[in-house]
Amino acid sequence: MTSNSAFSFLGLPPPYSDFKKSKFVILPVPYEQTTTFKTGTKNGPQAIISASREVELFDEELEFEPHTIGIATLQDMEVTALGPEKMSQRIYQTAKKLVSQNKFVIMLGGEHSITYGLVKAYQKKYKDLTVLQLDAHADLRESYQDNKFSHACAMKRVWEICPVVGVGIRNLSEAEFRFVKQKKINLFYARDLQNYGTYYDEIVNSLSNNVFLTFDLDYFDPSIMPAVGTPEPGGLYWYETLELLKKVIQKKNLVGFDVVELSPLPGNVAPDFLAAKLIYKLISYQVAKQKKLLKN
C-alpha cells in the first residue's frame, strides 16, 4: 500500500507524498458497472489526478500551503469485472486498514456505488457517523434494474447503516419521495438553497459530530460541471458550496470524503480541474482548522 509519487495528486514529490508521513490518502477507484445514461466514470480518478498537477499549492483564501501536511496517492484500486456488492466489500477491506492507521481517506470515483464500502469502514470507528450527501439525485431506491447495489441505490444502502443528510437534491422518484417522508430523512432541495445562508445552519445542525462527505459532482449546476453521467439543471455553484463545506468543517469533525461520478469530456478539462480544486479546497479547510486558521 505505497504511494506512487510519479502520478501523485498535485504532482507532489516525496516527502509530501510519502504514505507513512501523510495524514491524507487519495484512493482512486476507477469503477463503473451500473451507470445508466452517460458513461465514463471509470476515467474520473486519473482525470482528476492529471488536472490536479496544475492546481496552485498556495491557497489565497487561507494564505498558506496546505499540502505540506502530506497527501499520499495510492495506485488505482483493481476493479476487474466485480459486481458492485463485491466491489463494496473490496473497498471496505482496503479502507478498514487505512482508517485503522488514522488516515484521512479521500476516495476518487468512479460511480457512486463505491461509497458504501468506505462509509462502512468509517462507521465501524465512529458509531455516531452521519453521511452528508451533496448530490442532484436522492439515490434512495431500494433496487434499480434488479441491482440493490446500483449507483441509484447508493444512499439507501448507506442509510441502512447510518443517517444520511442530502443537499442539492432535485431529482427523485415517487417511491423515494414517499420513503423520505416516511423515514423523516433530512433532504435539502436545490430549489430551496437560493438564499443559502439561512439553510446552511439548518444543514449543519442536522449532522452528528462525526461526518463523512460523499460528493456526487452532479450536485453542481451543469453550466460549471457538465462532465457527469446525468446532468440536472438547477444545481449549485462554486462559492456557495465552499461556504457550506467550510461551515461543516468548522462545526463538525469531517473524517473522510469521496468525490464521484466525473465522466471526463474530451477537449474540456475544466470539470476535471474543478474536481481537483474542490478536493484540495476540502483538504485545505481541514488543515486550516487544525492550525486554527479557518476564518468565519
Short mmCIF file of C-alpha atoms in Angstrom, two decimals:
data_model
loop_
_atom_site.label_atom_id
_atom_site.label_comp_id
_atom_site.label_asym_id
_atom_site.label_seq_id
_atom_site.Cartn_x
_atom_site.Cartn_y
_atom_site.Cartn_z
CA MET A 1 0.00 0.00 0.00
CA THR A 2 2.51 2.57 -1.20
CA SER A 3 2.14 5.96 -2.83
CA ASN A 4 3.09 6.26 -6.49
CA SER A 5 4.74 9.69 -6.47
CA ALA A 6 5.15 9.72 -10.26
CA PHE A 7 1.35 10.03 -10.54
CA SER A 8 0.55 11.69 -7.24
CA PHE A 9 -2.26 14.13 -6.51
CA LEU A 10 -0.99 17.70 -7.12
CA GLY A 11 2.17 16.16 -8.56
CA LEU A 12 3.63 16.12 -5.06
CA PRO A 13 7.13 14.70 -4.69
CA PRO A 14 8.46 13.00 -1.55
CA PRO A 15 8.38 13.72 1.33
CA TYR A 16 4.95 15.34 0.84
CA SER A 17 3.60 12.25 -0.95
CA ASP A 18 5.11 9.61 1.37
CA PHE A 19 2.44 7.29 2.72
CA LYS A 20 3.85 6.92 6.23
CA LYS A 21 4.25 10.68 6.70
CA SER A 22 0.95 11.74 5.13
CA LYS A 23 -2.26 12.42 7.02
CA PHE A 24 -4.34 12.40 3.82
CA VAL A 25 -4.55 9.43 1.45
CA ILE A 26 -6.01 9.55 -2.05
CA LEU A 27 -7.67 6.25 -3.01
CA PRO A 28 -8.53 6.11 -6.76
CA VAL A 29 -11.32 3.65 -7.58
CA PRO A 30 -11.99 3.65 -11.37
CA TYR A 31 -15.11 1.53 -11.03
CA GLU A 32 -18.01 1.61 -13.48
CA GLN A 33 -20.56 -1.18 -13.72
CA THR A 34 -24.06 0.25 -13.17
CA THR A 35 -24.09 3.61 -14.97
CA THR A 36 -27.31 4.09 -16.92
CA PHE A 37 -27.00 7.25 -19.04
CA LYS A 38 -23.62 8.77 -19.92
CA THR A 39 -20.66 6.52 -19.22
CA GLY A 40 -17.01 7.27 -18.49
CA THR A 41 -16.81 7.43 -14.70
CA LYS A 42 -14.03 4.83 -14.79
CA ASN A 43 -11.84 7.58 -16.27
CA GLY A 44 -12.66 10.02 -13.47
CA PRO A 45 -9.86 9.30 -10.97
CA GLN A 46 -6.99 9.71 -13.41
CA ALA A 47 -8.57 12.79 -15.00
CA ILE A 48 -8.76 14.40 -11.56
CA ILE A 49 -5.19 13.45 -10.66
CA SER A 50 -3.92 14.69 -14.03
CA ALA A 51 -5.71 18.03 -13.65
CA SER A 52 -4.54 18.38 -10.04
CA ARG A 53 -0.96 18.77 -11.23
CA GLU A 54 -1.95 22.25 -12.45
CA VAL A 55 -3.56 23.33 -9.16
CA GLU A 56 -1.63 26.04 -7.31
CA LEU A 57 -0.33 24.75 -3.97
CA PHE A 58 -0.75 28.12 -2.25
CA ASP A 59 -4.31 28.82 -1.07
CA GLU A 60 -5.04 32.53 -1.50
CA GLU A 61 -8.07 32.42 0.83
CA LEU A 62 -6.22 30.74 3.70
CA GLU A 63 -2.81 32.27 2.92
CA PHE A 64 -0.66 29.16 3.31
CA GLU A 65 0.34 25.93 1.51
CA PRO A 66 -1.78 23.10 2.95
CA HIS A 67 -0.03 20.30 1.04
CA THR A 68 2.92 20.28 3.45
CA ILE A 69 0.90 18.15 5.89
CA GLY A 70 1.30 15.27 3.42
CA ILE A 71 -1.02 13.82 0.77
CA ALA A 72 -0.22 10.30 -0.40
CA THR A 73 -1.74 8.88 -3.57
CA LEU A 74 -2.31 5.15 -3.78
CA GLN A 75 -2.30 3.23 -7.03
CA ASP A 76 -5.67 2.68 -8.68
CA MET A 77 -7.65 0.00 -6.90
CA GLU A 78 -8.05 -3.10 -9.05
CA VAL A 79 -11.68 -3.28 -10.10
CA THR A 80 -11.78 -6.06 -12.77
CA ALA A 81 -15.36 -7.15 -13.55
CA LEU A 82 -16.68 -7.35 -10.00
CA GLY A 83 -20.33 -6.60 -9.34
CA PRO A 84 -20.99 -3.57 -7.10
CA GLU A 85 -21.71 -5.60 -3.96
CA LYS A 86 -18.39 -7.45 -4.17
CA MET A 87 -16.63 -4.23 -5.12
CA SER A 88 -18.05 -2.58 -2.00
CA GLN A 89 -16.60 -5.39 0.10
CA ARG A 90 -13.19 -4.97 -1.53
CA ILE A 91 -13.27 -1.23 -0.85
CA TYR A 92 -14.31 -1.87 2.75
CA GLN A 93 -11.37 -4.20 3.35
CA THR A 94 -8.90 -1.69 1.90
CA ALA A 95 -10.46 1.29 3.67
CA LYS A 96 -10.61 -0.51 7.01
CA LYS A 97 -6.82 -0.81 7.01
CA LEU A 98 -6.38 2.86 6.16
CA VAL A 99 -8.86 4.01 8.81
CA SER A 100 -7.12 1.83 11.42
CA GLN A 101 -3.93 3.75 10.63
CA ASN A 102 -5.75 7.04 11.33
CA LYS A 103 -5.55 8.14 7.72
CA PHE A 104 -8.00 10.65 6.31
CA VAL A 105 -9.20 8.77 3.23
CA ILE A 106 -10.26 10.61 0.07
CA MET A 107 -11.77 8.23 -2.48
CA LEU A 108 -11.99 9.23 -6.14
CA GLY A 109 -14.63 7.59 -8.31
CA GLY A 110 -15.86 6.06 -10.29
CA GLU A 111 -19.58 5.66 -9.97
CA HIS A 112 -21.48 6.39 -6.76
CA SER A 113 -21.96 2.75 -5.81
CA ILE A 114 -18.41 2.77 -4.39
CA THR A 115 -19.39 5.00 -1.45
CA TYR A 116 -20.89 2.25 0.73
CA GLY A 117 -17.62 0.39 1.34
CA LEU A 118 -15.76 3.45 2.59
CA VAL A 119 -18.67 4.64 4.74
CA LYS A 120 -18.88 1.18 6.32
CA ALA A 121 -15.20 1.36 7.28
CA TYR A 122 -15.69 4.74 8.96
CA GLN A 123 -18.95 3.71 10.61
CA LYS A 124 -17.14 0.89 12.40
CA LYS A 125 -14.90 3.51 14.00
CA TYR A 126 -17.40 6.35 14.50
CA LYS A 127 -20.69 4.99 15.82
CA ASP A 128 -22.40 8.38 15.60
CA LEU A 129 -21.40 8.90 11.94
CA THR A 130 -23.68 10.89 9.64
CA VAL A 131 -23.19 10.97 5.88
CA LEU A 132 -23.55 14.37 4.23
CA GLN A 133 -24.56 13.76 0.62
CA LEU A 134 -24.10 16.56 -1.92
CA ASP A 135 -25.94 15.32 -4.98
CA ALA A 136 -28.57 16.09 -7.60
CA HIS A 137 -30.25 12.72 -7.05
CA ALA A 138 -31.57 11.12 -3.88
CA ASP A 139 -30.09 7.70 -4.76
CA LEU A 140 -32.52 6.11 -2.29
CA ARG A 141 -34.04 3.44 -4.49
CA GLU A 142 -34.39 0.01 -2.93
CA SER A 143 -33.25 -1.58 -6.17
CA TYR A 144 -32.59 -0.43 -9.72
CA GLN A 145 -32.52 -2.73 -12.74
CA ASP A 146 -32.61 -5.67 -10.31
CA ASN A 147 -29.48 -4.48 -8.53
CA LYS A 148 -29.63 -3.36 -4.87
CA PHE A 149 -26.07 -2.02 -5.11
CA SER A 150 -26.61 0.12 -8.21
CA HIS A 151 -25.38 3.71 -8.15
CA ALA A 152 -29.07 4.67 -7.98
CA CYS A 153 -29.33 2.85 -4.62
CA ALA A 154 -26.08 4.11 -3.12
CA MET A 155 -27.59 6.19 -0.33
CA LYS A 156 -30.27 3.62 0.51
CA ARG A 157 -27.53 1.14 1.34
CA VAL A 158 -25.68 3.82 3.31
CA TRP A 159 -28.87 4.82 5.17
CA GLU A 160 -29.17 1.23 6.39
CA ILE A 161 -26.01 1.67 8.47
CA CYS A 162 -26.06 5.39 9.39
CA PRO A 163 -28.12 8.57 8.95
CA VAL A 164 -27.96 10.49 5.67
CA VAL A 165 -28.45 14.21 5.06
CA GLY A 166 -28.92 15.09 1.37
CA VAL A 167 -28.21 18.54 -0.05
CA GLY A 168 -28.80 19.90 -3.56
CA ILE A 169 -31.37 17.21 -4.43
CA ARG A 170 -33.52 17.97 -7.46
CA ASN A 171 -34.46 14.57 -8.86
CA LEU A 172 -36.06 11.58 -7.13
CA SER A 173 -38.74 9.00 -7.85
CA GLU A 174 -42.17 8.93 -6.23
CA ALA A 175 -41.14 5.88 -4.20
CA GLU A 176 -38.04 7.70 -2.96
CA PHE A 177 -40.14 10.75 -2.10
CA ARG A 178 -42.52 8.63 -0.01
CA PHE A 179 -39.59 6.89 1.68
CA VAL A 180 -38.03 10.24 2.62
CA LYS A 181 -41.32 11.39 4.15
CA GLN A 182 -41.94 8.12 5.98
CA LYS A 183 -38.45 7.90 7.48
CA LYS A 184 -38.11 11.66 8.01
CA ILE A 185 -34.80 11.81 6.18
CA ASN A 186 -33.28 15.27 6.01
CA LEU A 187 -33.23 16.35 2.36
CA PHE A 188 -32.47 19.92 1.36
CA TYR A 189 -33.70 20.54 -2.16
CA ALA A 190 -31.69 22.68 -4.57
CA ARG A 191 -34.65 24.98 -5.19
CA ASP A 192 -34.68 25.95 -1.51
CA LEU A 193 -30.98 26.82 -1.33
CA GLN A 194 -31.00 30.07 -3.28
CA ASN A 195 -30.82 32.02 0.00
CA TYR A 196 -28.27 29.52 1.14
CA GLY A 197 -27.02 31.30 4.26
CA THR A 198 -30.22 30.56 6.18
CA TYR A 199 -30.34 26.89 5.26
CA TYR A 200 -26.68 26.19 5.88
CA ASP A 201 -27.07 26.47 9.64
CA GLU A 202 -30.01 24.07 9.45
CA ILE A 203 -27.95 21.62 7.39
CA VAL A 204 -25.05 21.71 9.83
CA ASN A 205 -27.36 21.31 12.82
CA SER A 206 -28.86 18.17 11.28
CA LEU A 207 -25.46 16.44 11.36
CA SER A 208 -23.89 14.44 14.18
CA ASN A 209 -20.41 15.37 15.39
CA ASN A 210 -18.60 12.91 13.09
CA VAL A 211 -19.37 13.40 9.40
CA PHE A 212 -18.44 11.64 6.18
CA LEU A 213 -18.97 13.64 2.99
CA THR A 214 -19.97 11.99 -0.28
CA PHE A 215 -19.81 14.47 -3.14
CA ASP A 216 -21.50 13.48 -6.39
CA LEU A 217 -20.35 16.10 -8.88
CA ASP A 218 -23.80 16.33 -10.48
CA TYR A 219 -24.66 18.39 -7.38
CA PHE A 220 -23.16 21.32 -9.27
CA ASP A 221 -25.07 23.13 -11.98
CA PRO A 222 -24.26 21.68 -15.43
CA SER A 223 -23.05 25.10 -16.55
CA ILE A 224 -19.93 24.56 -14.43
CA MET A 225 -19.97 20.74 -14.23
CA PRO A 226 -21.24 19.18 -17.48
CA ALA A 227 -18.99 16.11 -17.17
CA VAL A 228 -21.33 13.86 -15.20
CA GLY A 229 -23.48 10.86 -16.03
CA THR A 230 -26.84 12.58 -15.55
CA PRO A 231 -26.59 16.40 -15.62
CA GLU A 232 -29.54 18.03 -13.85
CA PRO A 233 -30.42 21.72 -14.33
CA GLY A 234 -30.77 23.97 -11.31
CA GLY A 235 -27.66 22.97 -9.42
CA LEU A 236 -25.41 24.86 -7.04
CA TYR A 237 -22.27 26.88 -7.72
CA TRP A 238 -18.67 27.17 -6.51
CA TYR A 239 -18.55 29.82 -3.78
CA GLU A 240 -21.88 28.99 -2.15
CA THR A 241 -20.71 25.37 -1.97
CA LEU A 242 -17.41 26.34 -0.38
CA GLU A 243 -19.30 28.32 2.26
CA LEU A 244 -21.28 25.23 3.21
CA LEU A 245 -18.22 22.98 3.27
CA LYS A 246 -16.29 25.47 5.35
CA LYS A 247 -19.15 25.72 7.84
CA VAL A 248 -19.39 21.93 8.13
CA ILE A 249 -15.65 21.60 8.74
CA GLN A 250 -15.69 24.44 11.28
CA LYS A 251 -18.54 22.98 13.31
CA LYS A 252 -18.13 19.21 12.86
CA ASN A 253 -15.44 16.54 12.63
CA LEU A 254 -15.10 15.61 8.97
CA VAL A 255 -13.50 12.16 8.98
CA GLY A 256 -13.21 11.43 5.25
CA PHE A 257 -14.87 12.05 1.90
CA ASP A 258 -15.32 10.86 -1.64
CA VAL A 259 -15.78 12.65 -4.96
CA VAL A 260 -17.63 10.57 -7.53
CA GLU A 261 -19.33 10.45 -10.93
CA LEU A 262 -16.91 12.54 -13.01
CA SER A 263 -17.23 11.44 -16.65
CA PRO A 264 -14.45 13.37 -18.40
CA LEU A 265 -15.32 15.17 -21.63
CA PRO A 266 -12.74 15.03 -24.44
CA GLY A 267 -11.38 18.51 -25.08
CA ASN A 268 -12.85 20.04 -21.92
CA VAL A 269 -10.59 19.81 -18.87
CA ALA A 270 -12.44 22.48 -16.85
CA PRO A 271 -14.66 19.96 -15.00
CA ASP A 272 -11.61 17.82 -14.16
CA PHE A 273 -9.84 20.88 -12.79
CA LEU A 274 -12.91 21.89 -10.76
CA ALA A 275 -12.99 18.44 -9.15
CA ALA A 276 -9.27 18.57 -8.35
CA LYS A 277 -9.55 22.08 -6.91
CA LEU A 278 -12.57 21.02 -4.83
CA ILE A 279 -10.59 18.17 -3.29
CA TYR A 280 -7.64 20.41 -2.47
CA LYS A 281 -10.00 23.02 -1.02
CA LEU A 282 -11.52 20.43 1.33
CA ILE A 283 -8.04 19.34 2.38
CA SER A 284 -7.09 22.99 2.87
CA TYR A 285 -10.05 23.68 5.15
CA GLN A 286 -9.23 20.58 7.19
CA VAL A 287 -5.61 21.64 7.65
CA ALA A 288 -6.61 25.23 8.38
CA LYS A 289 -8.94 24.03 11.13
CA GLN A 290 -6.11 22.07 12.74
CA LYS A 291 -3.85 25.12 12.55
CA LYS A 292 -6.66 27.38 13.84
CA LEU A 293 -6.50 29.41 10.62
CA LEU A 294 -10.06 28.78 9.44
CA LYS A 295 -11.87 32.11 9.40
CA ASN A 296 -15.59 32.57 9.91
#
